[in-house]
């Protein structure tokens, strides 16, 4: 059984409160502690986090931009649910953009950059050993963010950023950590070898395997209500 994730203490990190609140809520949505259809009540969240309603309101707006929540008249802010078509669309974009990200990163990565990625793999392995699944999800997301930074193209970063929340939800629900870790390790080896073609091919395979698993998981989850 997975060990519960230790909630981050809002205000303990050195970045804006609204982003700390967003990150905590995003993590809860990703690992299922907050489910699709749940209401996000500003005052209750502000009381829980020990902050005013302003950073909570701003965090909810950021999550709405990411597509993780939506505002329903007379109900308030509700957690969104990805449809099967949403998943297909998201992975179409990942194939188009992240393959290029890994190709560019392989052309630019320095030994220092590779070591940074290897440290993330080590952290993910340690979190897996302790069954800290939410931590693994966060580290895997950090891995992809780090590679996007290495690509050195701010336009790519800007195009992927609005999708970050929904992609992290898919990563958080997959629980295929051993497979992800092995594929990430192969990708890092391709970057270390400065082999753009191999990095691009491995990235495409990684994304397509993730797509197949996400769709299978969606179908299994929705089979009982006939909505798959």
PDB file of N, CA, C and O in Angstrom, residues 120-132 136 139:
ATOM      1  N   UNK A 120      17.916  13.433 -10.672  1.00  0.00           N
ATOM      2  CA  UNK A 120      16.456  13.302 -10.629  1.00  0.00           C
ATOM      3  C   UNK A 120      16.049  11.832 -10.711  1.00  0.00           C
ATOM      4  O   UNK A 120      15.122  11.394 -10.015  1.00  0.00           O
ATOM      5  N   UNK A 121      16.739  11.064 -11.550  1.00  0.00           N
ATOM      6  CA  UNK A 121      16.450   9.630 -11.626  1.00  0.00           C
ATOM      7  C   UNK A 121      16.732   8.944 -10.295  1.00  0.00           C
ATOM      8  O   UNK A 121      15.975   8.054  -9.870  1.00  0.00           O
ATOM      9  N   UNK A 122      17.819   9.351  -9.641  1.00  0.00           N
ATOM     10  CA  UNK A 122      18.160   8.776  -8.337  1.00  0.00           C
ATOM     11  C   UNK A 122      17.092   9.116  -7.300  1.00  0.00           C
ATOM     12  O   UNK A 122      16.713   8.271  -6.483  1.00  0.00           O
ATOM     13  N   UNK A 123      16.607  10.360  -7.324  1.00  0.00           N
ATOM     14  CA  UNK A 123      15.560  10.768  -6.386  1.00  0.00           C
ATOM     15  C   UNK A 123      14.275   9.981  -6.653  1.00  0.00           C
ATOM     16  O   UNK A 123      13.577   9.568  -5.711  1.00  0.00           O
ATOM     17  N   UNK A 124      13.950   9.773  -7.927  1.00  0.00           N
ATOM     18  CA  UNK A 124      12.744   9.014  -8.267  1.00  0.00           C
ATOM     19  C   UNK A 124      12.869   7.572  -7.768  1.00  0.00           C
ATOM     20  O   UNK A 124      11.913   7.004  -7.226  1.00  0.00           O
ATOM     21  N   UNK A 125      14.050   6.985  -7.950  1.00  0.00           N
ATOM     22  CA  UNK A 125      14.274   5.607  -7.494  1.00  0.00           C
ATOM     23  C   UNK A 125      14.108   5.506  -5.983  1.00  0.00           C
ATOM     24  O   UNK A 125      13.492   4.562  -5.470  1.00  0.00           O
ATOM     25  N   UNK A 126      14.648   6.490  -5.244  1.00  0.00           N
ATOM     26  CA  UNK A 126      14.528   6.487  -3.785  1.00  0.00           C
ATOM     27  C   UNK A 126      13.067   6.624  -3.357  1.00  0.00           C
ATOM     28  O   UNK A 126      12.609   5.955  -2.427  1.00  0.00           O
ATOM     29  N   UNK A 127      12.321   7.499  -4.059  1.00  0.00           N
ATOM     30  CA  UNK A 127      10.903   7.684  -3.734  1.00  0.00           C
ATOM     31  C   UNK A 127      10.103   6.425  -4.039  1.00  0.00           C
ATOM     32  O   UNK A 127       9.177   6.056  -3.301  1.00  0.00           O
ATOM     33  N   UNK A 128      10.454   5.735  -5.123  1.00  0.00           N
ATOM     34  CA  UNK A 128       9.780   4.478  -5.467  1.00  0.00           C
ATOM     35  C   UNK A 128      10.014   3.433  -4.387  1.00  0.00           C
ATOM     36  O   UNK A 128       9.099   2.693  -4.011  1.00  0.00           O
ATOM     37  N   UNK A 129      11.241   3.373  -3.881  1.00  0.00           N
ATOM     38  CA  UNK A 129      11.574   2.389  -2.853  1.00  0.00           C
ATOM     39  C   UNK A 129      10.763   2.609  -1.579  1.00  0.00           C
ATOM     40  O   UNK A 129      10.431   1.660  -0.866  1.00  0.00           O
ATOM     41  N   UNK A 130      10.427   3.868  -1.309  1.00  0.00           N
ATOM     42  CA  UNK A 130       9.649   4.211  -0.118  1.00  0.00           C
ATOM     43  C   UNK A 130       8.148   4.264  -0.409  1.00  0.00           C
ATOM     44  O   UNK A 130       7.358   4.627   0.462  1.00  0.00           O
ATOM     45  N   UNK A 131       7.772   3.942  -1.657  1.00  0.00           N
ATOM     46  CA  UNK A 131       6.377   3.965  -2.096  1.00  0.00           C
ATOM     47  C   UNK A 131       5.757   5.348  -1.925  1.00  0.00           C
ATOM     48  O   UNK A 131       4.568   5.476  -1.619  1.00  0.00           O
ATOM     49  N   UNK A 132       6.551   6.362  -2.166  1.00  0.00           N
ATOM     50  CA  UNK A 132       6.066   7.744  -2.144  1.00  0.00           C
ATOM     51  C   UNK A 132       5.606   8.102  -3.556  1.00  0.00           C
ATOM     52  O   UNK A 132       6.298   8.794  -4.301  1.00  0.00           O
ATOM     53  N   UNK A 136       7.134  10.563  -6.584  1.00  0.00           N
ATOM     54  CA  UNK A 136       7.614  10.059  -7.869  1.00  0.00           C
ATOM     55  C   UNK A 136       6.986  10.857  -9.011  1.00  0.00           C
ATOM     56  O   UNK A 136       7.660  11.244  -9.969  1.00  0.00           O
ATOM     57  N   UNK A 139       8.666  14.242  -9.246  1.00  0.00           N
ATOM     58  CA  UNK A 139      10.031  14.145  -9.768  1.00  0.00           C
ATOM     59  C   UNK A 139      10.010  13.839 -11.261  1.00  0.00           C
ATOM     60  O   UNK A 139      10.804  14.397 -12.030  1.00  0.00           O
TER      61      UNK A 139
END
